[in-house]
Structure formats: structure tokens, C-alpha cells
Short mmCIF file of C-alpha atoms in Angstrom, two decimals:
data_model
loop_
_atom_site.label_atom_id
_atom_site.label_comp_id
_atom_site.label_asym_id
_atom_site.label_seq_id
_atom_site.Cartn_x
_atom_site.Cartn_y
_atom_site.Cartn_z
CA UNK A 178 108.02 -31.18 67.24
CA UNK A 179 111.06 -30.83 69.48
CA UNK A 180 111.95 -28.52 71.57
CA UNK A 181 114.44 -26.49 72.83
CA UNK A 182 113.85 -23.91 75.75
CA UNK A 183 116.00 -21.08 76.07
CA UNK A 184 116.54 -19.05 79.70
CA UNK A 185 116.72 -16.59 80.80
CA UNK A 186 114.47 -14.27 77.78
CA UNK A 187 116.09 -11.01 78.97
CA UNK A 188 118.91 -10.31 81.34
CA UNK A 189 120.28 -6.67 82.48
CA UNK A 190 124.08 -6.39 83.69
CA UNK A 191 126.07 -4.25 85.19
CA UNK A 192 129.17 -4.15 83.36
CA UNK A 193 132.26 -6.29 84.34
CA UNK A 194 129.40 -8.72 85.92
CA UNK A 195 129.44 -12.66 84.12
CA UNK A 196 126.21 -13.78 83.06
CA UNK A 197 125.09 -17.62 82.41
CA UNK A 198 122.23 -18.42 79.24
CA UNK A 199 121.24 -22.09 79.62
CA UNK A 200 119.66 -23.67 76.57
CA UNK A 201 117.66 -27.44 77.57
CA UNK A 202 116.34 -29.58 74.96
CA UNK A 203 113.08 -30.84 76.32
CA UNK A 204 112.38 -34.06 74.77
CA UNK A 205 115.15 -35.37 72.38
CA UNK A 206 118.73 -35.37 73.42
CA UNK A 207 121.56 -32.98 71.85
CA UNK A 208 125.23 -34.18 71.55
CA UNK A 209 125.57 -30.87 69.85
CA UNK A 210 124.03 -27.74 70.45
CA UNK A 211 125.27 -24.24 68.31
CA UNK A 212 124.95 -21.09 69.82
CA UNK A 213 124.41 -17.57 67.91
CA UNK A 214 124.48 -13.81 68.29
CA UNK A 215 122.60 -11.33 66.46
CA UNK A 216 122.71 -7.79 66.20
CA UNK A 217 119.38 -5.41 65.11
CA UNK A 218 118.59 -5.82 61.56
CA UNK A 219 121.75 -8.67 60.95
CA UNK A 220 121.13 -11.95 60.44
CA UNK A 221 122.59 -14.84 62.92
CA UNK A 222 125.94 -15.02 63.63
CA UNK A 223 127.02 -18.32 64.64
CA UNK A 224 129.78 -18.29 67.67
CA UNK A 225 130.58 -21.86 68.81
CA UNK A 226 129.60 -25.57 68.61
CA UNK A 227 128.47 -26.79 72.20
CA UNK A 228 130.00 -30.73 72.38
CA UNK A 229 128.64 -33.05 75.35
CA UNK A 230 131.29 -34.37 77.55
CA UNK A 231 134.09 -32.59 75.23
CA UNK A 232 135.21 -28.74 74.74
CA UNK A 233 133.31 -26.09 72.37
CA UNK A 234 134.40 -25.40 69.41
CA UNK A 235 134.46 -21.62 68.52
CA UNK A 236 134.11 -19.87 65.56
CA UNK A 237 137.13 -17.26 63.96
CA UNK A 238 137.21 -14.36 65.83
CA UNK A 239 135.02 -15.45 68.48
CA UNK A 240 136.84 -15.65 72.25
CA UNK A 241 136.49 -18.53 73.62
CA UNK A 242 137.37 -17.04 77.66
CA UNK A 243 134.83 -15.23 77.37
CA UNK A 244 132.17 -16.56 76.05
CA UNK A 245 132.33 -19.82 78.33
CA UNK A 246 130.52 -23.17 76.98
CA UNK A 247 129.87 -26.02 79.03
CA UNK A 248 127.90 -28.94 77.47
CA UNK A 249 127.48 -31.06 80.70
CA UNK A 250 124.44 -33.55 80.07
CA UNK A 251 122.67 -34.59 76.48
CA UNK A 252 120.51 -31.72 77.33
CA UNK A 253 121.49 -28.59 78.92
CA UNK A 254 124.59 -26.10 77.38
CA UNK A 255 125.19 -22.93 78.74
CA UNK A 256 126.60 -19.77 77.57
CA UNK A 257 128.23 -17.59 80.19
CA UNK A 258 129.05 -13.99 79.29
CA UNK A 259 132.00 -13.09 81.27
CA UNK A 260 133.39 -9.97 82.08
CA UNK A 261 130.30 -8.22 80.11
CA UNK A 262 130.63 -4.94 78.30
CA UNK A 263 128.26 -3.01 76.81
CA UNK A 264 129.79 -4.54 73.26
CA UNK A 265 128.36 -7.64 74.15
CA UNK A 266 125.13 -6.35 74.49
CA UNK A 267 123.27 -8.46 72.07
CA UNK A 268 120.61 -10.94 71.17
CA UNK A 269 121.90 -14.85 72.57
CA UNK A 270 120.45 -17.47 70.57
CA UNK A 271 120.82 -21.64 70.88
CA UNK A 272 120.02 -24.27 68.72
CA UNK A 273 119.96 -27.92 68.85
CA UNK A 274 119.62 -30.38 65.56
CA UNK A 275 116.72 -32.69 65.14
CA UNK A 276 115.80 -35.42 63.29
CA UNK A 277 115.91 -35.16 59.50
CA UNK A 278 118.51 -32.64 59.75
CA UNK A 279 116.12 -29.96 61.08
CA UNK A 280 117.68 -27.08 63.57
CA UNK A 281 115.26 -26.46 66.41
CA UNK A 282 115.98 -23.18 68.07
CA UNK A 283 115.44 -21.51 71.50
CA UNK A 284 113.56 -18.53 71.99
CA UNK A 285 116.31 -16.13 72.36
CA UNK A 286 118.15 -14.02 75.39
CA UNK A 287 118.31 -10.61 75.29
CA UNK A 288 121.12 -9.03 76.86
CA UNK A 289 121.77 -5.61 77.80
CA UNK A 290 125.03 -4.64 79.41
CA UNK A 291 124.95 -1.28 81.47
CA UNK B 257 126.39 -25.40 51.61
CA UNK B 258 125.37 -24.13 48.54
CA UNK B 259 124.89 -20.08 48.28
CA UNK B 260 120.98 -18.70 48.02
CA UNK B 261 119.76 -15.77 46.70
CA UNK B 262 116.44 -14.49 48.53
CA UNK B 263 114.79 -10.87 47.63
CA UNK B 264 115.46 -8.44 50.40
CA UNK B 265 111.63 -8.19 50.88
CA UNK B 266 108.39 -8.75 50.40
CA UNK B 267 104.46 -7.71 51.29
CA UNK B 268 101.75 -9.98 51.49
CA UNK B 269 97.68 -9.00 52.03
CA UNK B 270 95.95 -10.60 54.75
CA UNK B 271 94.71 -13.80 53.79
CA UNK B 272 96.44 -14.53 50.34
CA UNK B 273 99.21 -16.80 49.52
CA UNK B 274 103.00 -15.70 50.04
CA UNK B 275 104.75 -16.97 47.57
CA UNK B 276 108.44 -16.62 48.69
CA UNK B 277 111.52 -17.53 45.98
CA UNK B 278 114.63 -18.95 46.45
CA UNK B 279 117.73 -18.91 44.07
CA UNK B 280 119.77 -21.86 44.90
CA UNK B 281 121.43 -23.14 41.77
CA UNK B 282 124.78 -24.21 42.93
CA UNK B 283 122.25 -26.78 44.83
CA UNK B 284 124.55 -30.46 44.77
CA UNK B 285 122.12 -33.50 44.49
CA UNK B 286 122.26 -34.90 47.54
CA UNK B 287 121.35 -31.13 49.26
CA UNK B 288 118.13 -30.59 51.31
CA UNK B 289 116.64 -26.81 50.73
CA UNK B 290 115.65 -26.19 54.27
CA UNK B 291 112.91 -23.13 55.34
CA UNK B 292 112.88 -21.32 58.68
CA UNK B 293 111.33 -17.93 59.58
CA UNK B 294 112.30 -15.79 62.84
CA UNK B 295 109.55 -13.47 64.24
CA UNK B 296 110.55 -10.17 65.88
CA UNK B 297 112.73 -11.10 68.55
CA UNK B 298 112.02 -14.38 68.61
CA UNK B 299 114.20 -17.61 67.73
CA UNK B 300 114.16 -18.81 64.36
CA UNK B 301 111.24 -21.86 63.81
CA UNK B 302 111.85 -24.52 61.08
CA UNK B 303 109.11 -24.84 58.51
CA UNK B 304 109.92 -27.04 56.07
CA UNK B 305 111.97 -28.79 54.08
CA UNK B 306 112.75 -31.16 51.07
CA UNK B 307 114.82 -32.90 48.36
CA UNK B 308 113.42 -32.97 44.84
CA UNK B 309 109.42 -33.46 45.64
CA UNK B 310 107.22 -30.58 46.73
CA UNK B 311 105.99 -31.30 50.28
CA UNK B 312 103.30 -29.73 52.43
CA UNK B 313 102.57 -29.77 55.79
CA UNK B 314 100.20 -27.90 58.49
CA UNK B 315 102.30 -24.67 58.08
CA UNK B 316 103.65 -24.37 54.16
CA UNK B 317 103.84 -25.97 50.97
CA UNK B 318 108.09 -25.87 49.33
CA UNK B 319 107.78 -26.04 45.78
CA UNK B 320 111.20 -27.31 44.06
CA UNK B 321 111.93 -26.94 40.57
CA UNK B 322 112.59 -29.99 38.36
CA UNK B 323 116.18 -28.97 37.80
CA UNK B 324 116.37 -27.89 41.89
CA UNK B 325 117.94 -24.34 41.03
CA UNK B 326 115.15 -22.69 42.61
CA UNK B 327 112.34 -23.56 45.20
CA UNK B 328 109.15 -21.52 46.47
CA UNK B 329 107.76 -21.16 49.87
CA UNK B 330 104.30 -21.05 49.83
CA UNK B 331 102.08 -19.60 52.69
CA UNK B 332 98.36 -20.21 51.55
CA UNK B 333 96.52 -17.86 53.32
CA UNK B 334 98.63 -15.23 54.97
CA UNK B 335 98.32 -13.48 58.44
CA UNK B 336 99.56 -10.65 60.13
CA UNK B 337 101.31 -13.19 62.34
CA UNK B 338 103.22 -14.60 59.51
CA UNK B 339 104.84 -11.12 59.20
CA UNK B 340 108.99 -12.31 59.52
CA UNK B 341 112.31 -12.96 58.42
CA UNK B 342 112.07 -16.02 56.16
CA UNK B 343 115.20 -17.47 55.76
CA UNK B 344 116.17 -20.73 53.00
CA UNK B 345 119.00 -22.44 53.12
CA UNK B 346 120.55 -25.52 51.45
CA UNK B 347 122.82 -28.02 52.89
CA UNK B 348 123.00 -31.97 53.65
CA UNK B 349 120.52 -33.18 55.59
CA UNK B 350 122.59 -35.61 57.99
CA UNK B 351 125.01 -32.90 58.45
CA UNK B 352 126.30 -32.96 61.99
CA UNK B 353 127.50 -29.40 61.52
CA UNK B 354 124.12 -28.38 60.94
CA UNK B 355 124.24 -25.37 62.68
CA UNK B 356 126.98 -24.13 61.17
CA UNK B 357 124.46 -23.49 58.24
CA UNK B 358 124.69 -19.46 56.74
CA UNK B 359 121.34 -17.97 57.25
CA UNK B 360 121.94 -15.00 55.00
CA UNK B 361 119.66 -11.95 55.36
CA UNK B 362 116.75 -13.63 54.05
CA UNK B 363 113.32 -12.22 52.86
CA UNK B 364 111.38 -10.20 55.51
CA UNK B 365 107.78 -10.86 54.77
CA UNK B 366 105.35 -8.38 55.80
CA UNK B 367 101.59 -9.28 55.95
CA UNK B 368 99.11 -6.40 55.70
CA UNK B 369 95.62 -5.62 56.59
#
């Protein structure tokens, strides 16, 4: 099946520090890739549509300066965390659609903001 | 998408079927009923999915109703690694806001010994 790697798994901040999550789909290509938060016990949250070669879209409520999005190539986005606060300490998740309609997901990043 | 109903939870002994329910009966006919599962700090993982036949593959069977209000994930022999959040969810499959699918709270499955 395809997949989609997620990096880094974990990442520890100091807060006011920026942080990048890169999400790579490793053998298909992804036009669109969604990225997610999720809070302990919650279910996911999804934050923005990743576009290649066009802006993100973001969902209501969701700021868009800062949570960056860059969709450069069919097969890297990356989410960069800027400014973090310990608010925005969360679990980072990416996803990528497949054939069929099927969501393929990354593995998840961890962050914790100090 | 159309809404689904999932219970909360559900336990499961070691090496019997999990037999996990789905309420979707606002389902439209051209709607796929989709199956994923997220381990403990983990990303979610598709499992299956389908229209109006029951399919099977190396992970699950999905067992859909004639009238598609309601569909059944079926785990044939459980294991403790199966323990998760099982989440269903109902949408069109050529969607290109996939995505943007509501994964609800879903039913956390927990296998025992």
C-alpha cells in the first residue's frame, strides 16, 4: 500500500522557537496533502489542506501565520509551528489520499512546547 | 458526508472475532463506508472499505447491510495488537476533499488476554 512518512516522531521546543514537520509520500504522488491535530483522548482535528504549487487552505479558526504550509513538490508538505507556545503542544498528524479514495496517513509528530 | 454513530467502546478476547457496528443511515447511494483504526500514538491506518458488497481482505471483512444503513467491521481472530481507536466514516469515494472527512470519536477496541 502507499505510503506516507511523517518526520520528525517527536520534537521538544523551547517556547517562542518555530518548528518545521515534513510529511513525504514515498511512492505515489500527492497534489493534496491534509494536515491534523489531536489532543489526548479527542479525535482528529483537521487544520488545513496542503495544495502543490498553490497556497493552503485552512480550516475556521485555524491561523494560517502560524501554522505555515508549504506544498513545494508532488511529495513533500511541511508544517512549521511558528512562534510555539506551550498551547500548541500537541499531536501533528499528515495525510495524503490514495487511490480509491483511501487516506493514507503519517505516523504522527509529537510536539511538546517548554 | 453522511453522520455515523459508533459505540463509545468495546472489549474483545484474544483470538475471537470483533465485530464492530456502524450506524450510518443518512448513507446517499453513491457513498463509500470507509474503516480506519489509530493505535496509541500512532497515525490512523486505512482498513477497508466498500459500496454495497461485503469485501474482505488480509486485515478485515466490512459487512454492509442490504439497505446500507448500517455496516460491521469484522476482525476474525483478535489480538492484543488490534487493541485501538476504530474509526468509520462515509463519504464519496473520488472526493478530492477527502481529508476533510469527520472522524468522530469512534469505537476504542480493547483486546484482552
Amino acid at each position: 500500500g502507499a505510503v506516507v512518512s511523517q518526520h520528525p516522531s517527536w520534537v521538544i521546543c523551547k517556547s517562542g522557537t518555530s518548528v518545521k514537520i515534513e510529511c513525504r509520500s514515498l511512492d505515489f504522488q500527492a497534489t493534496t496533502m491534509f494536515w491534523y491535530r489531536q489532543f489526548p483522548k479527542q479525535s482528529l482535528m483537521l487544520m488545513a489542506t496542503s495544495n502543490e504549487g498553490s497556497k493552503a487552505t485552512y480550516e475556521q479558526g485555524v491561523e494560517k501565520d502560524k501554522f505555515l504550509i508549504n506544498h513545494a513538490s508532488l511529495t513533500l508538505s511541511t508544517l512549521t509551528v511558528t512562534s510555539a507556545h506551550p498551547e500548541d503542544s500537541s499531536f501533528y498528524i499528515c495525510s495524503a489520499p490514495g487511490s480509491q479514495g483511501k487516506l493514507f496517513f503519517g505516523s504522527g509528530t509529537q510536539l511538546s512546547v517548554l | 458526508d453522511a453522520k455515523t454513530t459508533q459505540p463509545t467502546s468495546m472489549d474483545c478476547a484474544e483470538g475471537r472475532a470483533a465485530n464492530l457496528p456502524c450506524n450510518h443511515s443518512t448513507i446517499s447511494g453513491n457513498e463509500y463506508v470507509y474503516w480506519y483504526r489509530q493505535i496509541h500514538s500512532q497515525g490512523p491506518q486505512y482498513i477497508i472499505h466498500g459500496l454495497k458488497n461485503n469485501e474482505t481482505n488480509e486485515m478485515a471483512s466490512l459487512i454492509i447491510t442490504e439497505d446500507r444503513k448500517s455496516s460491521t467491521l469484522i476482525l476474525p481472530h483478535a489480538t492484543l495488537r488490534d487493541t485501538a481507536v476504530y474509526y468509520c466514516i462515509v463519504r464519496y469515494a473520488h472526493n478530492t476533499n477527502a481529508g476533510k472527512s469527520t472522524f468522530g470519536d469512534g469505537t476504542t477496541l480493547t483486546v484482552k488476554p
